[in-house]
Coordinates of C-alpha atoms in Angstrom, one line a residue:
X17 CA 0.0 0.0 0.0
X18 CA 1.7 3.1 -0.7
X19 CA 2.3 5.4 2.5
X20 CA -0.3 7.3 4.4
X21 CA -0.2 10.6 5.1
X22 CA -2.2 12.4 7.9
X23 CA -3.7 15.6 7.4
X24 CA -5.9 18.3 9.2
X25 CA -9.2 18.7 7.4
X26 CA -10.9 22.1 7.2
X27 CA -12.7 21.6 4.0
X28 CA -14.2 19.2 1.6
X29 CA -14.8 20.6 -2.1
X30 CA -17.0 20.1 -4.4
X31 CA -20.0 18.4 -2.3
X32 CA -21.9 21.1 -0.4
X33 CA -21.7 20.2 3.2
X34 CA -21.1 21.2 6.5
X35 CA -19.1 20.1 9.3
X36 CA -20.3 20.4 13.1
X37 CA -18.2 18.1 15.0
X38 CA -15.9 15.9 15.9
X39 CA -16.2 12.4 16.1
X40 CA -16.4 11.7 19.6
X41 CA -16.3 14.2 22.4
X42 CA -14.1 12.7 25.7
X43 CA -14.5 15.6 27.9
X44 CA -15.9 15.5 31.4
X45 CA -18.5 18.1 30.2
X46 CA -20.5 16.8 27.6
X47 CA -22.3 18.7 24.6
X48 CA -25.4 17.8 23.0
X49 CA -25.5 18.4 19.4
X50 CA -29.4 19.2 18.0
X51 CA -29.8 19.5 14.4
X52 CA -31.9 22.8 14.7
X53 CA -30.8 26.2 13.4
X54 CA -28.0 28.3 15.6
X55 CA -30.2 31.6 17.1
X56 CA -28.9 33.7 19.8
X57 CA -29.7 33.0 23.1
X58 CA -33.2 33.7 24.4
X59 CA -33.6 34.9 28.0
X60 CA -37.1 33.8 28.1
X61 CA -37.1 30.1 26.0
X62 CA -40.1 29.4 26.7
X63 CA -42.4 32.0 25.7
X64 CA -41.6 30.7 22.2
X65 CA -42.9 27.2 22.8
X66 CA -46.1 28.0 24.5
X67 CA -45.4 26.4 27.3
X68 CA -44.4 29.1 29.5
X69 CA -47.5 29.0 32.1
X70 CA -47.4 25.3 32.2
X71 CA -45.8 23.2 35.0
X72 CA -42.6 21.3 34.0
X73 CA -42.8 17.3 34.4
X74 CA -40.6 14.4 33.6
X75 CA -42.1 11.3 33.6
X76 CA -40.3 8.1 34.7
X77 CA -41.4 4.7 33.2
X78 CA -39.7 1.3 32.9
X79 CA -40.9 -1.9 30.4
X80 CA -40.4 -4.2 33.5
X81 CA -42.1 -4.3 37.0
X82 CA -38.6 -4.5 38.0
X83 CA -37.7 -1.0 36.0
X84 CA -41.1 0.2 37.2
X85 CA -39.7 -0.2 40.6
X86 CA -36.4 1.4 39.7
X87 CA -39.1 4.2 38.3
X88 CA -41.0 4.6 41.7
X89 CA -37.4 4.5 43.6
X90 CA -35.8 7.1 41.7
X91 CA -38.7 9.4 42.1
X92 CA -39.0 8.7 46.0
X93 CA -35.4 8.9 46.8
X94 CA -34.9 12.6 45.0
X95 CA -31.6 11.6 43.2
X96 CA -32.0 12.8 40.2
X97 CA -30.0 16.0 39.4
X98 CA -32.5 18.7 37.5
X99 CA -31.3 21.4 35.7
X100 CA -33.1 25.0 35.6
X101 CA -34.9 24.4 38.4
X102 CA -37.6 22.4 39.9
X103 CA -39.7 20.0 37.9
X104 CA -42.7 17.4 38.9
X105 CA -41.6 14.0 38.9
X106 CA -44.3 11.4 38.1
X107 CA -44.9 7.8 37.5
X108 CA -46.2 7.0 34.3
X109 CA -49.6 5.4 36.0
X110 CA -50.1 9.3 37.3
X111 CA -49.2 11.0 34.1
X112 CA -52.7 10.9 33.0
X113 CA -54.5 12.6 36.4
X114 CA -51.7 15.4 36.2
X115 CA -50.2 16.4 32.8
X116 CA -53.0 18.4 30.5
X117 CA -53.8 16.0 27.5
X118 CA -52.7 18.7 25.3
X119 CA -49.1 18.2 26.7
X120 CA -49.1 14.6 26.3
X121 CA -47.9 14.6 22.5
X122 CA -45.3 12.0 23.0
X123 CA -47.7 8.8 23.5
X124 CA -45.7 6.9 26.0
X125 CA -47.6 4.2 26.1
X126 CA -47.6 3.3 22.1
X127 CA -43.5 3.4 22.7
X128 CA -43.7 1.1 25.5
X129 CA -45.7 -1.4 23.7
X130 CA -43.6 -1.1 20.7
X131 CA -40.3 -1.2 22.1
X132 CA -38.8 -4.8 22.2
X133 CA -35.5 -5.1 23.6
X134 CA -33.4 -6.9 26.1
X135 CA -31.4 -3.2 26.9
X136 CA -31.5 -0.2 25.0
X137 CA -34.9 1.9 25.6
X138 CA -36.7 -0.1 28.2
X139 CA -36.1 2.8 30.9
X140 CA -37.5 5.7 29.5
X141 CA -37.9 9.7 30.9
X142 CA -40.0 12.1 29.0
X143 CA -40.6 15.3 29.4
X144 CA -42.4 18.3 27.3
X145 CA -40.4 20.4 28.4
X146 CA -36.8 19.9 28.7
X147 CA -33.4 22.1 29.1
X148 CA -31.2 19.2 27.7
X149 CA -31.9 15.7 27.0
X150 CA -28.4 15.1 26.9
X151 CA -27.1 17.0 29.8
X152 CA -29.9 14.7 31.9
X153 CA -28.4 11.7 31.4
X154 CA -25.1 12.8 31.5
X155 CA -25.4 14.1 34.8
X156 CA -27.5 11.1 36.6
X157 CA -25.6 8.5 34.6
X158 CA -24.9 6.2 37.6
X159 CA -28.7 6.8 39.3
X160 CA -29.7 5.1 35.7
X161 CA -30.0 1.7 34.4
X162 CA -27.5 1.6 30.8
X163 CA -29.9 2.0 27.6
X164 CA -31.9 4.4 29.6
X165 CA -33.5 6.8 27.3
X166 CA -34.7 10.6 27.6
X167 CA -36.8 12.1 24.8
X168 CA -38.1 15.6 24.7
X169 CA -40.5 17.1 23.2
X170 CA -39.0 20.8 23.2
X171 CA -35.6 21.1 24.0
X172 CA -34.2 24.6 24.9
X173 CA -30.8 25.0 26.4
X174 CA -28.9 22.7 23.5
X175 CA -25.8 24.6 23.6
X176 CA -24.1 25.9 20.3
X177 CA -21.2 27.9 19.0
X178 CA -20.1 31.6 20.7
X179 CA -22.7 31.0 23.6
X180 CA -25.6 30.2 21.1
X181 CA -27.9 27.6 22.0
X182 CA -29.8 25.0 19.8
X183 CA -33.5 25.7 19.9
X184 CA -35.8 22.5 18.9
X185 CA -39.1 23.2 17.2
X186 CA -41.8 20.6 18.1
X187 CA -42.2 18.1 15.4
X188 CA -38.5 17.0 16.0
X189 CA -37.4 13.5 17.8
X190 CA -34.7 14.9 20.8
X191 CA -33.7 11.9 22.9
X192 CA -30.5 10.6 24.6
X193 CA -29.4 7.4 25.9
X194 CA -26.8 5.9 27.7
X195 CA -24.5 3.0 27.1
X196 CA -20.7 1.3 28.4
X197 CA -17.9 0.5 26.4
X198 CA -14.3 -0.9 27.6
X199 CA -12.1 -0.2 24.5
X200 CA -11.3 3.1 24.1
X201 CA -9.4 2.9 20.5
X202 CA -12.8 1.9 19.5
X203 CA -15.7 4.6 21.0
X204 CA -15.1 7.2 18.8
X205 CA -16.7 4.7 15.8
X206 CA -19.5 4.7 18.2
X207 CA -21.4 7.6 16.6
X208 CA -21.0 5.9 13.1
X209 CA -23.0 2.7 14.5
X210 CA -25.8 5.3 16.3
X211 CA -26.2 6.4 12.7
X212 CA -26.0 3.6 11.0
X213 CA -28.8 2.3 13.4
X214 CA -30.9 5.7 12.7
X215 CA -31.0 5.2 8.7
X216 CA -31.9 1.1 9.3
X217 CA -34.7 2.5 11.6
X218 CA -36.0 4.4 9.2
X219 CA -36.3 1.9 6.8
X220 CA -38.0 -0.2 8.9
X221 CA -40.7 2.3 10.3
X222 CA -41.7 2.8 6.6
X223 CA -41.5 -0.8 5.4
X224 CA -43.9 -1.4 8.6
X225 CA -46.1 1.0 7.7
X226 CA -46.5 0.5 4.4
X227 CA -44.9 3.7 3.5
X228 CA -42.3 4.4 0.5
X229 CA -39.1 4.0 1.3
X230 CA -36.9 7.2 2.5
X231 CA -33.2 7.3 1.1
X232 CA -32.0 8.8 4.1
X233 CA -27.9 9.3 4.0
X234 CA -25.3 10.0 6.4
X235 CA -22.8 13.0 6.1
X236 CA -19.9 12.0 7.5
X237 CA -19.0 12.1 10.7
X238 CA -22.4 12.6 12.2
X239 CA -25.2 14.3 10.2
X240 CA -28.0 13.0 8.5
X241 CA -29.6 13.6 5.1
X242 CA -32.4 13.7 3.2
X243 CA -33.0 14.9 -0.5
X244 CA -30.1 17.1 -0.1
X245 CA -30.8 18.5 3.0
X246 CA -30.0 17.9 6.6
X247 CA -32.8 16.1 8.8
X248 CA -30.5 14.8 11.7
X249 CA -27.8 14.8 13.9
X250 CA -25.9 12.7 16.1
X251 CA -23.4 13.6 19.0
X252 CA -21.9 11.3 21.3
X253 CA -19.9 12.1 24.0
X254 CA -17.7 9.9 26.9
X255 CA -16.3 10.2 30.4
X256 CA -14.3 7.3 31.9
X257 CA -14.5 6.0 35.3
X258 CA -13.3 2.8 36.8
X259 CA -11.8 1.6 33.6
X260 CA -14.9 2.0 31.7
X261 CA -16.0 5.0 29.3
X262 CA -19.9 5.6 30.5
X263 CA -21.4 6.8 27.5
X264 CA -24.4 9.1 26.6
X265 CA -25.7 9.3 23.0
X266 CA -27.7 12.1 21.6
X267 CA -30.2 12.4 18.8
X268 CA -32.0 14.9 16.7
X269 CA -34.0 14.1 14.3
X270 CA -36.6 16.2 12.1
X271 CA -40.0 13.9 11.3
X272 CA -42.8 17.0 11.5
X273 CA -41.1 19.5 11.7
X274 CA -40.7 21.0 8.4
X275 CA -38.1 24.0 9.8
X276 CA -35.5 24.8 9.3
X277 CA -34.7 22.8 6.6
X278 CA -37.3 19.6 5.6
X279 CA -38.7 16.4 7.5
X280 CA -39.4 12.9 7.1
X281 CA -43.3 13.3 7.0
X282 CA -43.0 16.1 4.7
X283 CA -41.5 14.2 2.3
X284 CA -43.3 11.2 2.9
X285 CA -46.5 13.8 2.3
X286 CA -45.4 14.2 -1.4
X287 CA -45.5 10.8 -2.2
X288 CA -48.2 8.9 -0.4
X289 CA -52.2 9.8 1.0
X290 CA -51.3 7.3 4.1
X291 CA -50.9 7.6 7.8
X292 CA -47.3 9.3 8.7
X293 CA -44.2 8.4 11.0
X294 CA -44.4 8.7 14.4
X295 CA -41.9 9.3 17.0
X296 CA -42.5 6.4 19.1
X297 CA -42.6 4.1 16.1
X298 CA -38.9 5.7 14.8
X299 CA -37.6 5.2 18.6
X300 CA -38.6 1.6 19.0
X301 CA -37.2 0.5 15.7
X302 CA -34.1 2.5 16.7
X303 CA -33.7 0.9 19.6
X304 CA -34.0 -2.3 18.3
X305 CA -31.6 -1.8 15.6
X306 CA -29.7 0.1 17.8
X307 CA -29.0 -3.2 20.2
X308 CA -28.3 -5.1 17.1
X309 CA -25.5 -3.4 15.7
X310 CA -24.0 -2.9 19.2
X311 CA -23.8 -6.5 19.3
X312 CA -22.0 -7.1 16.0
X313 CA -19.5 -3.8 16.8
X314 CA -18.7 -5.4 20.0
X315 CA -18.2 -8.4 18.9
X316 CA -17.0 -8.4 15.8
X317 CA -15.7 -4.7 15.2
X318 CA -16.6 -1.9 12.6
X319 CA -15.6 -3.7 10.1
X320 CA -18.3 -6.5 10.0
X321 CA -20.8 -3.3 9.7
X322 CA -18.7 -1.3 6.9
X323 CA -20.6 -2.3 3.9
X324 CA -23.8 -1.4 5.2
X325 CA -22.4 1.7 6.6
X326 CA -21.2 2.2 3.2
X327 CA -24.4 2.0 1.3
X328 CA -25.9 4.4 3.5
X329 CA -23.3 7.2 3.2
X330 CA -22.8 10.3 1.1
X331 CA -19.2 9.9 0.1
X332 CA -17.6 7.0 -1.5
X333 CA -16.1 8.3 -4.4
X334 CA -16.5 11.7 -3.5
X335 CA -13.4 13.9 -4.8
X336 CA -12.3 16.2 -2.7
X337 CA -8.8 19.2 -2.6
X338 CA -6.8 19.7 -0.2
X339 CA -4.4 22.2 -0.1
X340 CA -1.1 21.8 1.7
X341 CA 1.6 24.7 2.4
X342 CA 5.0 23.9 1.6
X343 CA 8.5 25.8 2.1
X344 CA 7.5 29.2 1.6
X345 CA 4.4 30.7 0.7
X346 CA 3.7 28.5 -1.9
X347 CA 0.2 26.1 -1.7
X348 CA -0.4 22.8 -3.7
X349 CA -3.5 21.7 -4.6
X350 CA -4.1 17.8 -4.2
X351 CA -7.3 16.4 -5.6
X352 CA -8.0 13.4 -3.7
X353 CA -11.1 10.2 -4.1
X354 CA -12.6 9.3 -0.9
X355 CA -12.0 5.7 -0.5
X356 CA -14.2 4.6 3.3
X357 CA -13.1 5.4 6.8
X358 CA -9.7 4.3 7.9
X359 CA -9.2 1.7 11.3
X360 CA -9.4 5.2 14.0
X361 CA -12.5 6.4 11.8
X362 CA -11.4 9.2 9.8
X363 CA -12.2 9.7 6.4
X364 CA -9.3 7.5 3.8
X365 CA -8.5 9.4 0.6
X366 CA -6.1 8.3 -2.5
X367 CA -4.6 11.1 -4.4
X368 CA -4.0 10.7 -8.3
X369 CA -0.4 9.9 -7.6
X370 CA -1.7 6.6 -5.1
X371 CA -0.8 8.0 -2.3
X372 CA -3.5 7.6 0.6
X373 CA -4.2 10.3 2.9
X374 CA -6.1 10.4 6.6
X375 CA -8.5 13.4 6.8
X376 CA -9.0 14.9 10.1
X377 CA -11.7 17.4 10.9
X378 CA -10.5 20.7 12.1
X379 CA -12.2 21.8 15.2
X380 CA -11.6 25.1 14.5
X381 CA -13.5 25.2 11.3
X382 CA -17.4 25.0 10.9
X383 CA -17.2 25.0 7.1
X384 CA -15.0 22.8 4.7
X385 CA -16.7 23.7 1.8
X386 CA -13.7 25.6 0.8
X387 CA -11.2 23.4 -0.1
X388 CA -8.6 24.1 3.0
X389 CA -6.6 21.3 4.7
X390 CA -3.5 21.6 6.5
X391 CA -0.9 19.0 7.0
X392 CA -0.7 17.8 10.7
X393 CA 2.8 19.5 12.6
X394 CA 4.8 16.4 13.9

């Protein structure tokens, strides 16, 4: 194989696309990535929802009498940490007597019926009304059981770029769950199995419904696709403790919610008359493909999953320039072909000259439209 170079990424040319984040964060304070526009903070988030004269409730229910039990202890013994300030705490059997029906979009009990796992999504908190999905579970990771699930129905306090935040319109799936992994030369190929596991659901929510299928398509590293434009997102983000990394795994996802950019139902709208996607249906099969995947990557490794990640991706083949400084002020141009992912999960590229190259996003850069990369400083 002829040598490998490593290189900094800023930009990808000629594909339009955009480039959020990294592959995985390992920070102790995680981020949650929501595929909504950027706006500038609002001090009063809730006036825009319509929810601002309404209490705040999370609801805790489990698939199990034994994760109801966890449910009913968890709500009794106050552990969990709340963020922005005080919010009602109910079992699902009292969610009926004390949330208004016209709060109760997400239809917990259709999800817990649905959902059919041994793991993943049997533990699940909902809220309407929800600072952070992600920064929930992040921050009672040990108080919950692994493949517990929060899903929001508004999510407010998503934090962005230059103190921004991330506001979610209703319409759009927001959940986060949580998970363990050992090997840590493997977690950052995590995200690419969360989104892997997204596009599979997908297919299987239509094919269930009798729905045409949607040729949804992931923008590498963590983005999702539809027609062209961006319906999803995926962020995953780690902390280790006692020689394990715990985990949480958060997801964004447009189905009615036709701003900013399209949704799954709207497109679904211009090609059948039938019933459209729901939430709960998408999270069940996700969860179930979800656990499925896992399996295989722990088991066998990315690499038993690569040709279905591949037929799901924007970018084999893609070409691509990168621009590299040399002695002086002199730039070269290098048009490179986009070849798959290489073993640490960056992208792989051949130049015309054979030579392969590792691309490596640039946290500094938002946009690699542009055609900028830098070589790597040894």
């Amino acid at each position: 194989m002829p040598s490998l170079s490593s290189i900094s990424l800023l930009s990808l040319t000629p594909q339009r696309f955009r480039l959020f984040h990294l592959p995985i964060s390992l920070s102790p304070t995680p981020k949650m990535h929501q595929n909504q526009q950027q706006t500038p903070q609002n001090p009063n988030p809730s006036s825009s929802s319509g929810m601002e004269n309404q209490p705040s409730s999370i609801i805790l229910c489990g698939k199990s009498s034994a994760e109801e039990d966890l449910a009913r202890a968890l709500k009794n013994n106050g552990n969990l940490k709340l963020i922005d300030g005080e919010f009602n705490i109910l079992l699902h059997s009292e969610m009926k007597q004390k949330i208004s029906p016209d709060l109760q979009t997400f239809r917990t009990d259709l999800y817990m019926d649905a959902i059919s796992t041994d793991r993943f999504g049997r533990f699940l908190i909902w809220s309407p009304y929800l600072s952070s999905t992600h920064d929930l579970v992040s921050q009672n990771f040990c108080e919950l059981p692994l493949g517990a699930v929060c899903v929001a129905d508004v999510q407010f306090k998503g934090r962005g770029r230059s103190k921004n935040v991330w506001e979610s319109l209703v319409g759009c799936l927001l959940f986060s769950f949580t998970l363990q992994m050992e090997d840590g030369r493997v977690v950052p190929l995590l995200q690419y199995v969360v989104s892997l596991a997204v596009t599979e659901a997908i297919k299987v929510a239509c094919e269930a419904n009798g729905l045409p299928h949607l040729d949804v398509k992931i923008k590498w590293p963590n983005d999702l696709y539809l027609n062209g434009l961006k319906v999803g997102g995926i962020l995953c983000t780690s902390t280790y403790k006692s020689k394990k990394f715990n985990i949480s795994a958060g997801i964004g996802l447009n189905v009615d919610n036709e701003r900013p950019t399209t949704c799954l139902n709207a497109v679904l709208k211009q090609l059948t008359s039938a019933q459209p996607l729901t939430r709960e249906d998408i999270l069940a099969a996700f969860f179930r493909k979800f656990e499925s995947l896992f399996d295989i990557f722990s088991n066998q490794g990315f690499q038993a999953l690569e040709e279905l990640y591949y037929n799901s991706w924007l970018h084999s083949g893609q070409k691509v320039i990168i621009q590299e400084k040399n002695e002086g002020p002199s730039i070269e141009d290098i048009v490179v072909t986009i070849q798959g992912l290489t073993p640490s999960g960056y992208l792989l590229a051949i130049g015309e000259d054979n030579k392969y190259y590792e691309l490596h996003p640039d946290g500094n850069s938002f946009d690699f439209f542009k055609g900028l990369v830098r070589r790597k400083m040894e």
